[in-house]
Amino acid sequence: MRYKIGFEFPYLDQKHLQHSHSHFAFSGWISHTLMVLMIYYLQSKIAEFQGNKYTKIIITNLICSYGMLVSFILEGYGLVSIALSTASILVSYIFAYRFIKDLKLLNDDLLAKSWFKAALFFNVISSFGTFYLAYMMASKNVVQDWYLSSIYYYLHFQYNGWFFFACMGLAFGFINLRKSEHSFYEKSFKLFAAACIPGYFLSTLWLDLPLWLYVLTVLAAIIQVFAWFKLLVILLKTKRNSLENHAPLLRFILLVVGFALSIKLLLQLGSTIPVISQLAFEFRPIVIAYLHLVLLAIITLFILFYIYANHLIFINRKIKYGIVLFSIGVLLNEIVLAVQGFASLSYTVIPFVNEILFAVAVILFIGIVITSYFSIKKVKNNPPL
């Protein structure tokens, strides 16, 4: 994708590549990994839990994901890709139903339980956006504002709902956080859950929203900032020591994730200012920078932290090199996109920006290849018990 922007490569359609990229990133990487890690969490907390009953769900999701990866490249939105997308949604429904049933076996005092339930709920309702898109396409009655609103609806409840709440559940499960330890723990969950639905309208501020809905949207952004920073202060006071036994690199990654999440929530709050929101939505690099901030700097780096901190794969020097290189790529990606976005505000052209973004993509690719290769090699040489 980045190569086609900066150089000539006529053999593949850019839109098809974008659809393939986004569908596989959401379903084949993030959703797949979150499901596996959530199953692992139940195995660690419930005696004699049979995780293999999820095997068919996980395999089916992977088949759909790789099928979408190929079919979207070849045909864009066609018969095969739409069928696989629909099948992937149905798989997520089955997973949600089964996992919520198994969550009943967990102690109600475990904070992760509430976050997982909310994550699955938001994952299910996110699909309503794609179904409405399909309806508009089938009826050939596509209204641009409704079309964009449906896309943003799906994206919002995926990365601010399913991804975020699942990661928070894993994080709190990792440090074994209990509701009874502090009164704000459960309150923070309720605040985030309550703010998530009106928070969707942060993605539609370019519409002419009625005043009451705009006020509700601003309130949702304020609530999230308040809940996060108060929760962060409490966790730093009470749980800092629990991270001291982990490698410095893993602690640094967690610090980057926390910083990126703080920036993300503050950007959301800033976007409620009409002038800023208008500028942000008008310039594509700013939107892309924001999405990558969430999906790479927050979600992906947290998942990598969780895998290696739990010793699901034991980290070694070569894996560290890969993670460091990937993290550098994430940082450079955000810097270049941010500079490009701010330059766009004054219609200033950054020389060779497409070539620079391609070079950054190469760094990201090499970093994740090194990490993946040596992680797979590590698992083969030291299979889990």
Coordinates of C-alpha atoms in Angstrom, one line a residue:
M1 CA 0.0 0.0 0.0
R2 CA 2.7 2.5 1.0
Y3 CA 4.8 1.5 -2.1
K4 CA 1.9 2.2 -4.5
I5 CA 1.4 5.7 -3.0
G6 CA 5.0 6.7 -3.7
F7 CA 5.9 4.5 -6.7
E8 CA 4.3 3.0 -9.8
F9 CA 2.8 -0.4 -9.3
P10 CA -0.3 -0.9 -11.5
Y11 CA -1.0 -4.6 -10.9
L12 CA -3.0 -4.2 -7.7
D13 CA -5.9 -1.9 -6.9
Q14 CA -5.1 0.4 -3.9
K15 CA -8.7 0.4 -2.6
H16 CA -8.7 -3.4 -2.7
L17 CA -5.4 -3.5 -0.8
Q18 CA -6.8 -1.1 1.9
H19 CA -9.9 -3.3 2.4
S20 CA -7.7 -6.4 2.7
H21 CA -5.3 -4.6 5.1
S22 CA -8.1 -3.4 7.4
H23 CA -10.1 -6.6 7.5
F24 CA -7.2 -8.8 8.2
A25 CA -5.7 -6.4 10.8
F26 CA -9.0 -6.4 12.7
S27 CA -10.0 -10.0 12.3
G28 CA -6.8 -11.9 11.6
W29 CA -4.5 -10.1 14.0
I30 CA -6.2 -8.2 16.8
S31 CA -9.5 -10.0 17.2
H32 CA -7.9 -13.4 16.8
T33 CA -5.2 -12.7 19.3
L34 CA -7.6 -11.1 21.8
M35 CA -9.8 -14.2 21.7
V36 CA -6.8 -16.5 22.3
L37 CA -5.6 -14.4 25.2
M38 CA -9.0 -14.2 26.8
I39 CA -9.3 -18.0 26.6
Y40 CA -5.9 -18.3 28.1
Y41 CA -7.0 -16.0 31.0
L42 CA -10.0 -18.3 31.7
Q43 CA -7.7 -21.3 31.7
S44 CA -5.5 -19.6 34.3
K45 CA -8.4 -18.8 36.6
I46 CA -10.8 -21.7 36.3
A47 CA -9.8 -25.2 37.5
E48 CA -10.2 -27.9 34.8
F49 CA -11.3 -25.4 32.2
Q50 CA -11.4 -27.0 28.7
G51 CA -10.0 -24.4 26.4
N52 CA -10.0 -26.8 23.4
K53 CA -13.7 -26.3 23.0
Y54 CA -12.8 -23.0 21.4
T55 CA -10.5 -24.6 18.8
K56 CA -13.1 -24.8 16.0
I57 CA -14.1 -21.1 16.6
I58 CA -10.4 -20.0 16.4
I59 CA -9.6 -22.0 13.3
T60 CA -12.8 -20.9 11.5
N61 CA -11.9 -17.2 12.4
L62 CA -8.4 -17.7 10.9
I63 CA -9.8 -19.3 7.7
C64 CA -12.2 -16.3 7.3
S65 CA -9.4 -13.9 8.0
Y66 CA -6.9 -15.3 5.5
G67 CA -9.7 -15.7 3.0
M68 CA -10.6 -12.0 3.4
L69 CA -6.9 -11.1 3.0
V70 CA -6.7 -12.8 -0.4
S71 CA -10.3 -12.2 -1.7
F72 CA -10.3 -8.4 -0.9
I73 CA -7.1 -8.0 -2.9
L74 CA -8.5 -9.9 -5.9
E75 CA -12.0 -8.6 -6.0
G76 CA -12.6 -5.8 -3.4
Y77 CA -16.1 -6.1 -2.2
G78 CA -17.3 -9.1 -4.1
L79 CA -19.2 -12.3 -3.5
V80 CA -16.4 -14.2 -1.8
S81 CA -15.1 -11.4 0.4
I82 CA -18.6 -10.4 1.6
A83 CA -19.5 -14.0 2.4
L84 CA -16.2 -14.4 4.4
S85 CA -16.8 -11.1 6.2
T86 CA -20.3 -12.2 7.1
A87 CA -19.0 -15.6 8.3
S88 CA -16.4 -13.8 10.4
I89 CA -19.1 -11.7 12.1
L90 CA -21.1 -14.9 12.9
V91 CA -18.0 -16.5 14.4
S92 CA -17.6 -13.5 16.7
Y93 CA -21.2 -13.9 17.8
I94 CA -20.6 -17.6 18.6
F95 CA -17.4 -16.7 20.5
A96 CA -19.2 -14.0 22.5
Y97 CA -22.1 -16.4 23.5
R98 CA -19.8 -19.1 24.6
F99 CA -17.3 -16.9 26.4
I100 CA -20.0 -15.0 28.3
K101 CA -21.3 -18.4 29.5
D102 CA -17.9 -19.4 30.7
L103 CA -17.4 -16.0 32.4
K104 CA -20.1 -17.0 34.9
L105 CA -17.5 -19.4 36.4
L106 CA -15.3 -16.5 37.4
N107 CA -15.3 -14.8 40.8
D108 CA -17.5 -11.7 40.6
D109 CA -14.8 -9.7 42.4
L110 CA -12.4 -10.0 39.5
L111 CA -12.5 -6.7 37.6
A112 CA -11.6 -8.3 34.3
K113 CA -14.9 -10.1 34.2
S114 CA -16.9 -6.8 33.7
W115 CA -14.5 -5.5 31.1
F116 CA -14.7 -8.7 29.1
K117 CA -18.5 -8.7 29.1
A118 CA -18.5 -5.1 27.8
A119 CA -15.9 -5.9 25.2
L120 CA -18.0 -8.7 23.7
F121 CA -21.1 -6.6 23.8
F122 CA -19.4 -3.8 21.8
N123 CA -18.0 -6.3 19.4
V124 CA -21.5 -7.6 18.6
I125 CA -23.1 -4.2 18.2
S126 CA -20.2 -3.0 16.0
S127 CA -21.4 -5.4 13.3
F128 CA -24.7 -3.4 12.9
G129 CA -22.7 -0.8 11.1
T130 CA -21.5 -3.3 8.5
F131 CA -25.0 -4.7 8.0
Y132 CA -26.4 -1.2 7.4
L133 CA -23.6 -0.6 4.8
A134 CA -24.7 -3.9 3.1
Y135 CA -28.3 -2.8 3.1
M136 CA -27.4 0.5 1.4
M137 CA -25.3 -1.3 -1.2
A138 CA -28.0 -3.8 -1.9
S139 CA -30.8 -1.2 -2.1
K140 CA -28.5 1.1 -4.2
N141 CA -29.6 3.9 -2.0
V142 CA -26.2 5.2 -0.7
V143 CA -26.3 8.5 1.2
Q144 CA -22.8 9.8 1.8
D145 CA -23.3 11.0 5.3
W146 CA -25.0 7.7 6.3
Y147 CA -22.3 5.7 4.5
L148 CA -19.5 7.4 6.4
S149 CA -21.5 7.3 9.7
S150 CA -21.9 3.5 9.3
I151 CA -18.1 3.0 8.7
Y152 CA -17.2 5.2 11.7
Y153 CA -19.8 3.3 13.8
Y154 CA -18.1 0.0 13.1
L155 CA -14.7 1.4 13.7
H156 CA -15.6 3.1 16.9
F157 CA -17.2 0.1 18.5
Q158 CA -14.3 -2.1 17.3
Y159 CA -11.3 -0.1 18.6
N160 CA -13.0 2.0 21.4
G161 CA -15.2 -0.9 22.4
W162 CA -14.1 -4.4 21.6
F163 CA -10.3 -3.8 21.4
F164 CA -10.0 -1.3 24.2
F165 CA -12.3 -3.1 26.8
A166 CA -10.7 -6.5 26.0
C167 CA -7.2 -5.1 26.5
M168 CA -8.3 -3.4 29.8
G169 CA -9.7 -6.8 30.9
L170 CA -6.5 -8.5 30.1
A171 CA -4.5 -5.8 31.8
F172 CA -6.5 -6.0 35.0
G173 CA -6.5 -9.8 34.9
F174 CA -2.7 -9.7 34.5
I175 CA -2.3 -7.8 37.8
N176 CA -5.2 -9.7 39.3
L177 CA -7.2 -6.5 40.1
R178 CA -10.3 -7.0 42.3
K179 CA -13.2 -4.7 42.8
S180 CA -12.9 -4.9 46.5
E181 CA -9.4 -3.4 46.5
H182 CA -10.5 0.1 45.7
S183 CA -13.9 1.7 45.2
F184 CA -12.9 3.5 42.0
Y185 CA -11.9 0.3 40.2
E186 CA -15.5 -0.7 39.4
K187 CA -16.5 2.9 39.1
S188 CA -13.9 3.5 36.4
F189 CA -15.4 0.6 34.4
K190 CA -18.9 2.0 34.7
L191 CA -17.7 5.4 33.5
F192 CA -15.9 4.0 30.5
A193 CA -18.8 1.8 29.6
A194 CA -21.4 4.6 29.9
A195 CA -19.2 6.9 27.8
C196 CA -18.6 4.4 25.0
I197 CA -21.9 4.7 23.3
P198 CA -22.2 8.5 23.2
G199 CA -18.5 8.5 22.4
Y200 CA -19.4 7.3 19.0
F201 CA -20.5 10.8 18.1
L202 CA -16.9 12.0 18.5
S203 CA -16.5 10.3 15.1
T204 CA -19.4 12.2 13.6
L205 CA -18.8 15.8 14.8
W206 CA -18.6 16.8 11.1
L207 CA -22.4 16.3 11.0
D208 CA -24.8 18.9 12.1
L209 CA -25.5 17.4 15.5
P210 CA -28.3 18.8 17.7
L211 CA -27.0 20.8 20.7
W212 CA -28.1 18.2 23.3
L213 CA -26.2 15.4 21.5
Y214 CA -23.1 17.6 21.1
V215 CA -23.2 18.3 24.8
L216 CA -23.6 14.6 25.6
T217 CA -20.6 13.8 23.3
V218 CA -18.4 16.4 25.0
L219 CA -19.4 15.0 28.4
A220 CA -18.5 11.5 27.2
A221 CA -15.0 12.7 26.2
I222 CA -14.5 14.5 29.6
I223 CA -15.7 11.4 31.5
Q224 CA -13.1 9.2 29.7
V225 CA -10.3 11.6 30.4
F226 CA -11.3 11.9 34.1
A227 CA -11.7 8.1 34.5
W228 CA -8.4 7.2 32.9
F229 CA -6.2 9.7 34.7
K230 CA -7.7 9.0 38.1
L231 CA -7.4 5.3 37.5
L232 CA -3.8 5.7 36.3
V233 CA -2.9 7.7 39.5
I234 CA -4.4 5.0 41.7
L235 CA -2.7 2.2 39.8
L236 CA 0.7 3.9 40.0
K237 CA 0.3 4.2 43.8
T238 CA -0.9 0.7 44.4
K239 CA 0.4 -1.6 41.7
R240 CA 3.8 -0.2 40.5
N241 CA 5.8 -2.8 42.4
S242 CA 4.0 -5.6 40.5
L243 CA 5.8 -4.6 37.3
E244 CA 9.3 -4.4 38.7
N245 CA 10.1 -8.1 38.1
H246 CA 9.6 -7.7 34.3
A247 CA 12.3 -6.9 31.8
P248 CA 13.1 -3.2 31.3
L249 CA 12.0 -3.4 27.6
L250 CA 8.5 -4.7 28.7
R251 CA 8.2 -2.0 31.3
F252 CA 9.1 0.6 28.7
I253 CA 6.5 -0.8 26.2
L254 CA 3.8 -0.6 28.9
L255 CA 4.9 3.0 29.5
V256 CA 4.6 3.8 25.8
V257 CA 1.1 2.2 25.7
G258 CA 0.0 4.3 28.8
F259 CA 1.4 7.5 27.3
A260 CA -0.2 6.8 23.9
L261 CA -3.6 6.1 25.5
S262 CA -3.4 9.3 27.5
I263 CA -2.6 11.3 24.2
K264 CA -5.5 9.5 22.5
L265 CA -8.1 10.5 25.1
L266 CA -6.8 14.1 25.2
L267 CA -7.0 14.3 21.4
Q268 CA -10.6 13.0 21.6
L269 CA -11.4 15.8 24.1
G270 CA -9.7 18.4 21.9
S271 CA -11.7 17.2 18.9
T272 CA -14.9 18.4 20.5
I273 CA -13.8 22.0 19.7
P274 CA -15.6 22.7 16.4
V275 CA -12.6 24.3 14.6
I276 CA -10.3 21.5 15.6
S277 CA -12.7 18.7 14.6
Q278 CA -13.4 20.3 11.2
L279 CA -9.7 20.5 10.5
A280 CA -9.0 17.0 11.7
F281 CA -11.7 15.3 9.6
E282 CA -10.8 17.3 6.5
F283 CA -7.2 16.1 6.3
R284 CA -6.7 12.3 5.8
P285 CA -3.1 12.1 7.3
I286 CA -4.5 13.3 10.7
V287 CA -7.2 10.6 10.7
I288 CA -4.7 7.9 9.6
A289 CA -2.3 9.1 12.4
Y290 CA -5.0 8.8 15.0
L291 CA -6.1 5.3 13.8
H292 CA -2.5 4.1 13.9
L293 CA -1.9 5.6 17.3
V294 CA -4.8 3.4 18.6
L295 CA -4.1 0.2 16.6
L296 CA -0.3 0.2 16.7
A297 CA 0.9 2.2 19.6
I298 CA -1.8 1.1 22.0
I299 CA -3.5 -2.1 21.0
T300 CA -0.7 -3.9 19.2
L301 CA 2.1 -2.9 21.6
F302 CA -0.1 -3.9 24.6
I303 CA -0.8 -7.3 23.1
L304 CA 3.0 -7.9 22.5
F305 CA 3.6 -6.8 26.2
Y306 CA 1.0 -9.2 27.4
I307 CA 2.3 -12.2 25.5
Y308 CA 5.9 -11.8 26.6
A309 CA 5.1 -10.6 30.1
N310 CA 3.0 -13.8 30.7
H311 CA 5.8 -15.9 29.3
L312 CA 3.5 -17.4 26.7
I313 CA 6.6 -16.9 24.6
F314 CA 9.9 -16.5 26.4
I315 CA 11.6 -13.4 25.2
N316 CA 15.2 -13.5 24.1
R317 CA 17.8 -11.0 22.6
K318 CA 16.7 -11.5 19.0
I319 CA 13.0 -11.1 19.8
K320 CA 13.9 -7.9 21.7
Y321 CA 15.7 -6.5 18.6
G322 CA 12.5 -7.1 16.6
I323 CA 10.3 -5.5 19.2
V324 CA 12.6 -2.5 19.5
L325 CA 12.7 -2.0 15.7
F326 CA 8.9 -2.4 15.5
S327 CA 8.4 0.2 18.3
I328 CA 10.8 2.6 16.5
G329 CA 8.7 2.1 13.4
V330 CA 5.5 2.9 15.3
L331 CA 7.0 6.1 16.7
L332 CA 8.4 7.2 13.3
N333 CA 5.1 6.4 11.6
E334 CA 3.2 8.7 14.1
I335 CA 5.7 11.5 13.8
V336 CA 5.7 11.5 9.9
L337 CA 1.9 11.3 9.7
A338 CA 1.5 14.0 12.4
V339 CA 4.0 16.3 10.5
Q340 CA 2.2 15.6 7.2
G341 CA -1.2 16.3 8.9
F342 CA -0.1 19.6 10.4
A343 CA 1.6 20.7 7.2
S344 CA -1.7 20.0 5.4
L345 CA -3.4 22.6 7.5
S346 CA -1.4 25.3 5.7
Y347 CA -1.4 23.3 2.4
T348 CA 2.4 22.8 2.8
V349 CA 3.8 19.9 0.8
I350 CA 6.4 17.8 2.7
P351 CA 9.1 16.8 0.2
F352 CA 9.4 13.0 -0.3
V353 CA 6.8 12.3 2.4
N354 CA 5.4 9.2 0.5
E355 CA 8.9 7.8 0.1
I356 CA 9.6 8.4 3.8
L357 CA 6.3 6.7 4.8
F358 CA 7.3 3.7 2.6
A359 CA 10.7 3.5 4.4
V360 CA 8.9 3.6 7.8
A361 CA 6.6 0.8 6.6
V362 CA 9.7 -1.3 5.7
I363 CA 11.0 -0.7 9.3
L364 CA 7.7 -1.8 10.7
F365 CA 7.7 -4.9 8.4
I366 CA 11.3 -5.9 9.3
G367 CA 10.6 -5.4 13.0
I368 CA 7.5 -7.6 13.1
V369 CA 9.1 -10.3 10.8
I370 CA 12.1 -10.6 13.2
T371 CA 9.8 -10.7 16.2
S372 CA 7.5 -13.3 14.6
Y373 CA 10.2 -15.5 13.2
F374 CA 12.2 -15.8 16.4
S375 CA 9.0 -16.1 18.5
I376 CA 7.8 -19.1 16.3
K377 CA 11.3 -20.6 16.5
K378 CA 11.3 -20.2 20.3
V379 CA 7.9 -21.9 20.6
K380 CA 9.0 -24.8 18.3
N381 CA 12.2 -25.3 20.4
N382 CA 10.4 -24.9 23.7
P383 CA 6.7 -25.9 23.3
P384 CA 4.4 -24.8 26.1
L385 CA 3.3 -27.5 28.6

